PDB file of C-alpha atoms in Angstrom:
ATOM      1  CA  UNK A   1       1.635 -48.507 -71.539  1.00  0.00           C
ATOM      2  CA  UNK A   2      -0.748 -46.599 -69.283  1.00  0.00           C
ATOM      3  CA  UNK A   3      -2.321 -44.846 -72.240  1.00  0.00           C
ATOM      4  CA  UNK A   4      -3.171 -48.242 -73.757  1.00  0.00           C
ATOM      5  CA  UNK A   5      -4.556 -49.430 -70.438  1.00  0.00           C
ATOM      6  CA  UNK A   6      -6.625 -46.286 -70.064  1.00  0.00           C
ATOM      7  CA  UNK A   7      -8.543 -47.014 -73.263  1.00  0.00           C
ATOM      8  CA  UNK A   8      -9.960 -50.117 -71.591  1.00  0.00           C
ATOM      9  CA  UNK A   9     -10.763 -48.580 -68.199  1.00  0.00           C
ATOM     10  CA  UNK A  10     -13.603 -46.096 -67.756  1.00  0.00           C
ATOM     11  CA  UNK A  11     -12.877 -43.298 -65.276  1.00  0.00           C
ATOM     12  CA  UNK A  12      -9.137 -44.155 -65.147  1.00  0.00           C
ATOM     13  CA  UNK A  13      -8.045 -40.848 -63.664  1.00  0.00           C
ATOM     14  CA  UNK A  14      -4.961 -38.769 -64.390  1.00  0.00           C
ATOM     15  CA  UNK A  15      -3.437 -41.153 -66.905  1.00  0.00           C
ATOM     16  CA  UNK A  16      -1.141 -38.466 -68.291  1.00  0.00           C
ATOM     17  CA  UNK A  17       0.367 -37.481 -64.950  1.00  0.00           C
ATOM     18  CA  UNK A  18       3.478 -39.578 -65.454  1.00  0.00           C
ATOM     19  CA  UNK A  19       2.805 -41.217 -62.100  1.00  0.00           C
ATOM     20  CA  UNK A  20       2.478 -44.868 -61.220  1.00  0.00           C
ATOM     21  CA  UNK A  21      -1.079 -46.129 -60.813  1.00  0.00           C
ATOM     22  CA  UNK A  22      -2.486 -47.681 -57.668  1.00  0.00           C
ATOM     23  CA  UNK A  23      -4.627 -50.747 -57.068  1.00  0.00           C
ATOM     24  CA  UNK A  24      -5.809 -50.467 -53.489  1.00  0.00           C
ATOM     25  CA  UNK A  25      -8.594 -51.530 -51.176  1.00  0.00           C
ATOM     26  CA  UNK A  26      -9.443 -54.163 -48.595  1.00  0.00           C
ATOM     27  CA  UNK A  27      -8.450 -57.788 -49.027  1.00  0.00           C
ATOM     28  CA  UNK A  28     -12.097 -58.842 -49.175  1.00  0.00           C
ATOM     29  CA  UNK A  29     -15.389 -56.975 -49.387  1.00  0.00           C
ATOM     30  CA  UNK A  30     -16.651 -56.952 -45.803  1.00  0.00           C
ATOM     31  CA  UNK A  31     -19.641 -54.657 -46.336  1.00  0.00           C
ATOM     32  CA  UNK A  32     -20.938 -51.741 -48.399  1.00  0.00           C
ATOM     33  CA  UNK A  33     -20.242 -48.879 -45.997  1.00  0.00           C
ATOM     34  CA  UNK A  34     -16.634 -49.860 -45.442  1.00  0.00           C
ATOM     35  CA  UNK A  35     -15.955 -50.407 -49.146  1.00  0.00           C
ATOM     36  CA  UNK A  36     -17.385 -47.019 -50.077  1.00  0.00           C
ATOM     37  CA  UNK A  37     -15.524 -45.273 -47.260  1.00  0.00           C
ATOM     38  CA  UNK A  38     -12.171 -46.786 -48.210  1.00  0.00           C
ATOM     39  CA  UNK A  39     -12.700 -46.080 -51.907  1.00  0.00           C
ATOM     40  CA  UNK A  40     -13.673 -42.464 -51.277  1.00  0.00           C
ATOM     41  CA  UNK A  41     -10.677 -41.816 -49.019  1.00  0.00           C
ATOM     42  CA  UNK A  42      -8.198 -43.414 -51.400  1.00  0.00           C
ATOM     43  CA  UNK A  43      -9.653 -41.604 -54.406  1.00  0.00           C
ATOM     44  CA  UNK A  44      -9.380 -38.258 -52.630  1.00  0.00           C
ATOM     45  CA  UNK A  45      -5.709 -38.900 -51.865  1.00  0.00           C
ATOM     46  CA  UNK A  46      -4.982 -40.126 -55.386  1.00  0.00           C
ATOM     47  CA  UNK A  47      -6.726 -37.169 -57.017  1.00  0.00           C
ATOM     48  CA  UNK A  48      -4.624 -34.799 -54.936  1.00  0.00           C
ATOM     49  CA  UNK A  49      -1.407 -36.573 -55.942  1.00  0.00           C
ATOM     50  CA  UNK A  50      -2.484 -37.246 -59.556  1.00  0.00           C
ATOM     51  CA  UNK A  51      -2.219 -41.015 -59.146  1.00  0.00           C
ATOM     52  CA  UNK A  52      -4.608 -43.119 -61.268  1.00  0.00           C
ATOM     53  CA  UNK A  53      -6.597 -45.368 -58.922  1.00  0.00           C
ATOM     54  CA  UNK A  54      -8.298 -48.761 -59.304  1.00  0.00           C
ATOM     55  CA  UNK A  55     -10.314 -49.976 -56.313  1.00  0.00           C
ATOM     56  CA  UNK A  56      -9.524 -53.542 -55.273  1.00  0.00           C
ATOM     57  CA  UNK A  57     -11.675 -55.947 -53.315  1.00  0.00           C
ATOM     58  CA  UNK A  58     -12.128 -59.717 -53.480  1.00  0.00           C
ATOM     59  CA  UNK A  59     -15.735 -60.805 -53.689  1.00  0.00           C
ATOM     60  CA  UNK A  60     -14.759 -64.227 -52.365  1.00  0.00           C
ATOM     61  CA  UNK A  61     -11.581 -65.704 -50.910  1.00  0.00           C
ATOM     62  CA  UNK A  62     -11.033 -69.211 -52.229  1.00  0.00           C
ATOM     63  CA  UNK A  63      -7.443 -69.806 -51.095  1.00  0.00           C
ATOM     64  CA  UNK A  64      -7.646 -70.079 -47.312  1.00  0.00           C
ATOM     65  CA  UNK A  65      -5.503 -72.112 -44.926  1.00  0.00           C
ATOM     66  CA  UNK A  66      -8.331 -73.308 -42.678  1.00  0.00           C
ATOM     67  CA  UNK A  67     -11.860 -74.434 -43.359  1.00  0.00           C
ATOM     68  CA  UNK A  68     -13.234 -71.963 -40.808  1.00  0.00           C
ATOM     69  CA  UNK A  69     -11.487 -68.935 -42.398  1.00  0.00           C
ATOM     70  CA  UNK A  70     -13.712 -66.081 -43.594  1.00  0.00           C
ATOM     71  CA  UNK A  71     -14.397 -66.320 -47.331  1.00  0.00           C
ATOM     72  CA  UNK A  72     -16.949 -63.603 -48.053  1.00  0.00           C
ATOM     73  CA  UNK A  73     -20.401 -62.124 -47.571  1.00  0.00           C
ATOM     74  CA  UNK A  74     -21.899 -63.807 -50.650  1.00  0.00           C
ATOM     75  CA  UNK A  75     -20.764 -63.599 -54.252  1.00  0.00           C
ATOM     76  CA  UNK A  76     -23.459 -61.438 -55.804  1.00  0.00           C
ATOM     77  CA  UNK A  77     -23.783 -59.259 -52.711  1.00  0.00           C
ATOM     78  CA  UNK A  78     -20.075 -58.443 -52.821  1.00  0.00           C
ATOM     79  CA  UNK A  79     -20.042 -58.004 -56.606  1.00  0.00           C
ATOM     80  CA  UNK A  80     -22.933 -55.535 -56.398  1.00  0.00           C
ATOM     81  CA  UNK A  81     -20.963 -53.560 -53.808  1.00  0.00           C
ATOM     82  CA  UNK A  82     -17.972 -53.443 -56.168  1.00  0.00           C
ATOM     83  CA  UNK A  83     -20.256 -52.218 -58.927  1.00  0.00           C
ATOM     84  CA  UNK A  84     -21.666 -49.522 -56.642  1.00  0.00           C
ATOM     85  CA  UNK A  85     -18.153 -48.389 -55.689  1.00  0.00           C
ATOM     86  CA  UNK A  86     -17.298 -48.021 -59.364  1.00  0.00           C
ATOM     87  CA  UNK A  87     -20.424 -46.021 -60.130  1.00  0.00           C
ATOM     88  CA  UNK A  88     -20.595 -43.788 -57.044  1.00  0.00           C
ATOM     89  CA  UNK A  89     -16.893 -43.135 -56.520  1.00  0.00           C
ATOM     90  CA  UNK A  90     -16.141 -43.008 -60.237  1.00  0.00           C
ATOM     91  CA  UNK A  91     -13.156 -45.358 -60.352  1.00  0.00           C
ATOM     92  CA  UNK A  92     -12.403 -48.673 -62.082  1.00  0.00           C
ATOM     93  CA  UNK A  93     -12.647 -51.789 -59.937  1.00  0.00           C
ATOM     94  CA  UNK A  94     -10.767 -55.095 -59.805  1.00  0.00           C
ATOM     95  CA  UNK A  95     -11.567 -58.454 -58.236  1.00  0.00           C
ATOM     96  CA  UNK A  96     -10.059 -61.920 -58.481  1.00  0.00           C
ATOM     97  CA  UNK A  97     -11.633 -65.007 -60.013  1.00  0.00           C
ATOM     98  CA  UNK A  98     -10.779 -68.642 -59.368  1.00  0.00           C
ATOM     99  CA  UNK A  99     -12.753 -70.769 -61.839  1.00  0.00           C
ATOM    100  CA  UNK A 100     -13.417 -70.334 -65.548  1.00  0.00           C
ATOM    101  CA  UNK A 101     -17.156 -70.033 -65.029  1.00  0.00           C
ATOM    102  CA  UNK A 102     -16.656 -67.067 -62.676  1.00  0.00           C
ATOM    103  CA  UNK A 103     -15.187 -64.861 -65.402  1.00  0.00           C
ATOM    104  CA  UNK A 104     -18.413 -63.921 -67.161  1.00  0.00           C
ATOM    105  CA  UNK A 105     -20.244 -63.331 -63.865  1.00  0.00           C
ATOM    106  CA  UNK A 106     -17.575 -61.063 -62.374  1.00  0.00           C
ATOM    107  CA  UNK A 107     -17.159 -59.205 -65.666  1.00  0.00           C
ATOM    108  CA  UNK A 108     -20.720 -57.917 -65.341  1.00  0.00           C
ATOM    109  CA  UNK A 109     -19.712 -55.929 -62.247  1.00  0.00           C
ATOM    110  CA  UNK A 110     -16.015 -54.943 -62.455  1.00  0.00           C
ATOM    111  CA  UNK A 111     -13.511 -53.506 -64.936  1.00  0.00           C
ATOM    112  CA  UNK A 112     -10.482 -55.701 -64.260  1.00  0.00           C
ATOM    113  CA  UNK A 113     -10.376 -59.456 -63.673  1.00  0.00           C
ATOM    114  CA  UNK A 114      -7.480 -60.649 -61.544  1.00  0.00           C
ATOM    115  CA  UNK A 115      -5.910 -64.093 -61.806  1.00  0.00           C
ATOM    116  CA  UNK A 116      -4.468 -65.247 -58.463  1.00  0.00           C
ATOM    117  CA  UNK A 117      -0.782 -66.166 -58.395  1.00  0.00           C
ATOM    118  CA  UNK A 118      -1.413 -69.845 -57.672  1.00  0.00           C
ATOM    119  CA  UNK A 119      -3.628 -70.022 -60.789  1.00  0.00           C
ATOM    120  CA  UNK A 120      -1.535 -68.077 -63.293  1.00  0.00           C
ATOM    121  CA  UNK A 121      -0.817 -71.200 -65.384  1.00  0.00           C
ATOM    122  CA  UNK A 122      -4.476 -72.271 -65.625  1.00  0.00           C
ATOM    123  CA  UNK A 123      -5.108 -71.961 -69.347  1.00  0.00           C
ATOM    124  CA  UNK A 124      -8.899 -72.271 -69.225  1.00  0.00           C
ATOM    125  CA  UNK A 125      -9.097 -69.561 -66.560  1.00  0.00           C
ATOM    126  CA  UNK A 126      -6.861 -67.154 -68.504  1.00  0.00           C
ATOM    127  CA  UNK A 127      -8.754 -67.721 -71.733  1.00  0.00           C
ATOM    128  CA  UNK A 128     -12.141 -67.269 -70.045  1.00  0.00           C
ATOM    129  CA  UNK A 129     -10.988 -64.000 -68.487  1.00  0.00           C
ATOM    130  CA  UNK A 130      -9.573 -62.796 -71.810  1.00  0.00           C
ATOM    131  CA  UNK A 131     -12.789 -63.562 -73.660  1.00  0.00           C
ATOM    132  CA  UNK A 132     -14.787 -61.190 -71.451  1.00  0.00           C
ATOM    133  CA  UNK A 133     -12.890 -58.285 -73.019  1.00  0.00           C
ATOM    134  CA  UNK A 134     -12.011 -56.910 -69.587  1.00  0.00           C
ATOM    135  CA  UNK A 135      -8.502 -55.951 -68.550  1.00  0.00           C
ATOM    136  CA  UNK A 136      -6.811 -59.065 -67.125  1.00  0.00           C
ATOM    137  CA  UNK A 137      -4.350 -58.683 -64.246  1.00  0.00           C
ATOM    138  CA  UNK A 138      -2.281 -61.847 -63.899  1.00  0.00           C
ATOM    139  CA  UNK A 139      -0.319 -62.279 -60.700  1.00  0.00           C
ATOM    140  CA  UNK A 140       3.022 -64.002 -61.128  1.00  0.00           C
ATOM    141  CA  UNK A 141       3.138 -67.342 -59.385  1.00  0.00           C
ATOM    142  CA  UNK A 142       5.363 -67.512 -56.322  1.00  0.00           C
ATOM    143  CA  UNK A 143       6.941 -70.530 -58.000  1.00  0.00           C
ATOM    144  CA  UNK A 144       7.774 -68.843 -61.332  1.00  0.00           C
ATOM    145  CA  UNK A 145      10.436 -66.569 -62.748  1.00  0.00           C
ATOM    146  CA  UNK A 146       9.552 -63.307 -64.441  1.00  0.00           C
ATOM    147  CA  UNK A 147      10.586 -64.830 -67.783  1.00  0.00           C
ATOM    148  CA  UNK A 148       7.947 -67.552 -67.432  1.00  0.00           C
ATOM    149  CA  UNK A 149       5.117 -65.013 -67.335  1.00  0.00           C
ATOM    150  CA  UNK A 150       5.535 -64.362 -71.055  1.00  0.00           C
ATOM    151  CA  UNK A 151       3.343 -67.401 -71.648  1.00  0.00           C
ATOM    152  CA  UNK A 152       0.536 -66.015 -69.473  1.00  0.00           C
ATOM    153  CA  UNK A 153       0.621 -62.819 -71.543  1.00  0.00           C
ATOM    154  CA  UNK A 154       0.520 -64.890 -74.729  1.00  0.00           C
ATOM    155  CA  UNK A 155      -2.513 -66.849 -73.557  1.00  0.00           C
ATOM    156  CA  UNK A 156      -4.522 -63.692 -72.929  1.00  0.00           C
ATOM    157  CA  UNK A 157      -3.405 -61.810 -76.022  1.00  0.00           C
ATOM    158  CA  UNK A 158      -3.736 -64.783 -78.347  1.00  0.00           C
ATOM    159  CA  UNK A 159      -7.307 -65.152 -77.072  1.00  0.00           C
ATOM    160  CA  UNK A 160      -8.051 -61.748 -78.605  1.00  0.00           C
ATOM    161  CA  UNK A 161      -7.532 -59.473 -75.609  1.00  0.00           C
ATOM    162  CA  UNK A 162      -4.623 -56.996 -75.692  1.00  0.00           C
ATOM    163  CA  UNK A 163      -5.288 -55.590 -72.214  1.00  0.00           C
ATOM    164  CA  UNK A 164      -2.968 -57.425 -69.830  1.00  0.00           C
ATOM    165  CA  UNK A 165      -1.280 -56.394 -66.580  1.00  0.00           C
ATOM    166  CA  UNK A 166       1.356 -58.502 -64.812  1.00  0.00           C
ATOM    167  CA  UNK A 167       1.757 -58.281 -61.045  1.00  0.00           C
ATOM    168  CA  UNK A 168       4.662 -59.607 -58.983  1.00  0.00           C
ATOM    169  CA  UNK A 169       4.040 -60.756 -55.430  1.00  0.00           C
ATOM    170  CA  UNK A 170       7.347 -62.327 -54.480  1.00  0.00           C
ATOM    171  CA  UNK A 171       8.820 -65.792 -54.724  1.00  0.00           C
ATOM    172  CA  UNK A 172       8.842 -68.704 -52.307  1.00  0.00           C
ATOM    173  CA  UNK A 173      12.317 -69.544 -51.043  1.00  0.00           C
ATOM    174  CA  UNK A 174      11.950 -71.876 -48.077  1.00  0.00           C
ATOM    175  CA  UNK A 175       9.097 -72.252 -45.659  1.00  0.00           C
ATOM    176  CA  UNK A 176       6.517 -69.665 -44.587  1.00  0.00           C
ATOM    177  CA  UNK A 177       8.126 -66.673 -46.261  1.00  0.00           C
ATOM    178  CA  UNK A 178       8.490 -64.820 -49.571  1.00  0.00           C
ATOM    179  CA  UNK A 179      11.377 -62.953 -51.154  1.00  0.00           C
ATOM    180  CA  UNK A 180      11.071 -60.178 -53.755  1.00  0.00           C
ATOM    181  CA  UNK A 181      13.433 -60.390 -56.731  1.00  0.00           C
ATOM    182  CA  UNK A 182      13.222 -56.941 -58.288  1.00  0.00           C
ATOM    183  CA  UNK A 183      14.752 -58.249 -61.534  1.00  0.00           C
ATOM    184  CA  UNK A 184      11.288 -59.611 -62.306  1.00  0.00           C
ATOM    185  CA  UNK A 185       9.799 -56.130 -62.838  1.00  0.00           C
ATOM    186  CA  UNK A 186      11.943 -55.012 -65.806  1.00  0.00           C
ATOM    187  CA  UNK A 187      11.913 -58.564 -67.147  1.00  0.00           C
ATOM    188  CA  UNK A 188       8.108 -58.648 -67.298  1.00  0.00           C
ATOM    189  CA  UNK A 189       7.863 -55.031 -68.449  1.00  0.00           C
ATOM    190  CA  UNK A 190       9.870 -56.020 -71.533  1.00  0.00           C
ATOM    191  CA  UNK A 191       6.806 -57.990 -72.693  1.00  0.00           C
ATOM    192  CA  UNK A 192       5.152 -54.644 -73.462  1.00  0.00           C
ATOM    193  CA  UNK A 193       2.541 -54.729 -70.688  1.00  0.00           C
ATOM    194  CA  UNK A 194       2.144 -52.653 -67.502  1.00  0.00           C
ATOM    195  CA  UNK A 195       3.852 -54.235 -64.506  1.00  0.00           C
ATOM    196  CA  UNK A 196       2.679 -53.893 -60.906  1.00  0.00           C
ATOM    197  CA  UNK A 197       4.334 -54.688 -57.583  1.00  0.00           C
ATOM    198  CA  UNK A 198       1.999 -56.253 -55.045  1.00  0.00           C
ATOM    199  CA  UNK A 199       3.560 -54.624 -52.018  1.00  0.00           C
ATOM    200  CA  UNK A 200       1.454 -56.122 -49.255  1.00  0.00           C
ATOM    201  CA  UNK A 201       1.122 -59.743 -50.412  1.00  0.00           C
ATOM    202  CA  UNK A 202       4.857 -59.920 -51.063  1.00  0.00           C
ATOM    203  CA  UNK A 203       5.275 -59.355 -47.325  1.00  0.00           C
ATOM    204  CA  UNK A 204       3.047 -62.243 -46.321  1.00  0.00           C
ATOM    205  CA  UNK A 205       4.354 -65.067 -44.177  1.00  0.00           C
ATOM    206  CA  UNK A 206       2.067 -67.883 -45.343  1.00  0.00           C
ATOM    207  CA  UNK A 207       1.482 -71.354 -43.930  1.00  0.00           C
ATOM    208  CA  UNK A 208       1.997 -70.466 -40.291  1.00  0.00           C
ATOM    209  CA  UNK A 209       1.407 -73.215 -37.736  1.00  0.00           C
ATOM    210  CA  UNK A 210      -1.707 -71.374 -36.522  1.00  0.00           C
ATOM    211  CA  UNK A 211      -3.277 -71.574 -39.981  1.00  0.00           C
ATOM    212  CA  UNK A 212      -3.434 -67.765 -40.088  1.00  0.00           C
ATOM    213  CA  UNK A 213      -1.090 -65.958 -42.481  1.00  0.00           C
ATOM    214  CA  UNK A 214       1.441 -63.613 -40.920  1.00  0.00           C
ATOM    215  CA  UNK A 215       3.138 -60.582 -42.425  1.00  0.00           C
ATOM    216  CA  UNK A 216       5.738 -57.824 -42.185  1.00  0.00           C
ATOM    217  CA  UNK A 217       3.823 -54.572 -42.781  1.00  0.00           C
ATOM    218  CA  UNK A 218       6.718 -52.534 -41.384  1.00  0.00           C
ATOM    219  CA  UNK A 219       8.486 -53.216 -44.717  1.00  0.00           C
ATOM    220  CA  UNK A 220       5.696 -51.898 -46.951  1.00  0.00           C
ATOM    221  CA  UNK A 221       7.471 -48.597 -47.543  1.00  0.00           C
ATOM    222  CA  UNK A 222      10.760 -50.367 -48.340  1.00  0.00           C
ATOM    223  CA  UNK A 223       9.250 -52.668 -50.972  1.00  0.00           C
ATOM    224  CA  UNK A 224       7.160 -49.874 -52.498  1.00  0.00           C
ATOM    225  CA  UNK A 225      10.109 -47.482 -52.827  1.00  0.00           C
ATOM    226  CA  UNK A 226      12.271 -50.130 -54.438  1.00  0.00           C
ATOM    227  CA  UNK A 227       9.536 -51.062 -56.919  1.00  0.00           C
ATOM    228  CA  UNK A 228       9.063 -47.461 -58.028  1.00  0.00           C
ATOM    229  CA  UNK A 229      12.833 -47.007 -58.283  1.00  0.00           C
ATOM    230  CA  UNK A 230      13.167 -49.913 -60.733  1.00  0.00           C
ATOM    231  CA  UNK A 231      10.301 -48.715 -62.917  1.00  0.00           C
ATOM    232  CA  UNK A 232       7.079 -50.376 -61.771  1.00  0.00           C
ATOM    233  CA  UNK A 233       4.061 -48.957 -63.613  1.00  0.00           C
ATOM    234  CA  UNK A 234       1.774 -49.564 -60.674  1.00  0.00           C
ATOM    235  CA  UNK A 235       1.528 -50.637 -57.057  1.00  0.00           C
ATOM    236  CA  UNK A 236      -0.948 -52.999 -55.427  1.00  0.00           C
ATOM    237  CA  UNK A 237      -1.574 -52.202 -51.758  1.00  0.00           C
ATOM    238  CA  UNK A 238      -4.247 -53.714 -49.562  1.00  0.00           C
ATOM    239  CA  UNK A 239      -5.441 -51.204 -46.991  1.00  0.00           C
ATOM    240  CA  UNK A 240      -7.983 -51.148 -44.185  1.00  0.00           C
ATOM    241  CA  UNK A 241      -8.981 -48.648 -41.472  1.00  0.00           C
ATOM    242  CA  UNK A 242      -8.084 -51.164 -38.752  1.00  0.00           C
ATOM    243  CA  UNK A 243      -6.023 -54.075 -40.129  1.00  0.00           C
ATOM    244  CA  UNK A 244      -6.143 -55.851 -36.759  1.00  0.00           C
ATOM    245  CA  UNK A 245      -9.910 -56.319 -37.177  1.00  0.00           C
ATOM    246  CA  UNK A 246      -9.864 -57.113 -40.916  1.00  0.00           C
ATOM    247  CA  UNK A 247     -11.549 -60.380 -41.811  1.00  0.00           C
ATOM    248  CA  UNK A 248      -8.742 -61.477 -44.152  1.00  0.00           C
ATOM    249  CA  UNK A 249      -4.995 -60.764 -44.478  1.00  0.00           C
ATOM    250  CA  UNK A 250      -4.907 -58.137 -41.752  1.00  0.00           C
ATOM    251  CA  UNK A 251      -1.354 -59.080 -40.809  1.00  0.00           C
ATOM    252  CA  UNK A 252       0.152 -57.590 -43.963  1.00  0.00           C
ATOM    253  CA  UNK A 253      -2.229 -54.736 -44.821  1.00  0.00           C
ATOM    254  CA  UNK A 254      -1.431 -51.033 -44.612  1.00  0.00           C
ATOM    255  CA  UNK A 255      -3.450 -48.998 -42.148  1.00  0.00           C
ATOM    256  CA  UNK A 256      -5.557 -46.599 -44.194  1.00  0.00           C
ATOM    257  CA  UNK A 257      -4.502 -43.442 -42.361  1.00  0.00           C
ATOM    258  CA  UNK A 258      -0.872 -44.151 -43.341  1.00  0.00           C
ATOM    259  CA  UNK A 259      -1.546 -44.345 -47.069  1.00  0.00           C
ATOM    260  CA  UNK A 260      -1.300 -40.647 -47.901  1.00  0.00           C
ATOM    261  CA  UNK A 261       2.115 -40.193 -46.299  1.00  0.00           C
ATOM    262  CA  UNK A 262       3.416 -43.283 -48.086  1.00  0.00           C
ATOM    263  CA  UNK A 263       2.117 -42.143 -51.476  1.00  0.00           C
ATOM    264  CA  UNK A 264       3.614 -38.683 -51.002  1.00  0.00           C
ATOM    265  CA  UNK A 265       7.023 -40.275 -50.452  1.00  0.00           C
ATOM    266  CA  UNK A 266       6.564 -42.538 -53.455  1.00  0.00           C
ATOM    267  CA  UNK A 267       5.666 -39.674 -55.795  1.00  0.00           C
ATOM    268  CA  UNK A 268       8.963 -38.039 -54.827  1.00  0.00           C
ATOM    269  CA  UNK A 269      10.802 -41.266 -55.630  1.00  0.00           C
ATOM    270  CA  UNK A 270       9.035 -41.415 -58.992  1.00  0.00           C
ATOM    271  CA  UNK A 271       9.974 -37.822 -59.757  1.00  0.00           C
ATOM    272  CA  UNK A 272      13.598 -38.551 -58.899  1.00  0.00           C
ATOM    273  CA  UNK A 273      13.931 -41.549 -61.221  1.00  0.00           C
ATOM    274  CA  UNK A 274      11.944 -40.219 -64.203  1.00  0.00           C
TER     275      UNK A 274
END
């Protein structure tokens, strides 16, 4: 599966290492210096551990609880930063889109277009993303089973694009919390596409009374280990030098200086289950 994905991603490093791949970066692009610094640090770690790396950063956050929540520094400004990260650091990049007319714009700057979980059933959005020819990463809706994501794969592939990734980010069971059902990973992998576990978003505690999403970052290692153990092809981890000062989703992000130790543990888990 990774070999097929690699054909669509320039600079996709170490694809024959037998390792999982990593999508990692800040929740949202806050500025050029920070994006470049995070990307460089993560790439250095991933090169050392032979983990293929895709830099993640949202150019705009559309799904916010409160009207006064931070949404971005400007669409084209953030997209140009993503493009610069890809060129200067030499890694593929991924960002999420929310409307059909955003697909072509974002595709000019990044290598992977991500469909947010709440929008994974939006046919026009999936088709527009597919028609760019970019890799399409579809996040499984919190309200869907793994089996249901077969139709998202069909929409992309039947639109002429074979390059699909599916990402799980937990399911909603009750109020203000998510639960990970690890059965979803092998179920979705059976569709013949790479499957990713979104470690940090699956630990969100959304819809808090304050209007600011909470999280359980102390469980990041637990969720990541379990995902690798059941055969996830990749992991999605949002990371930031100081999550407490991050402008979005700081409550569930991994502190950047803890990433290397986590990845070292996860490579040992991968070696044990291969």
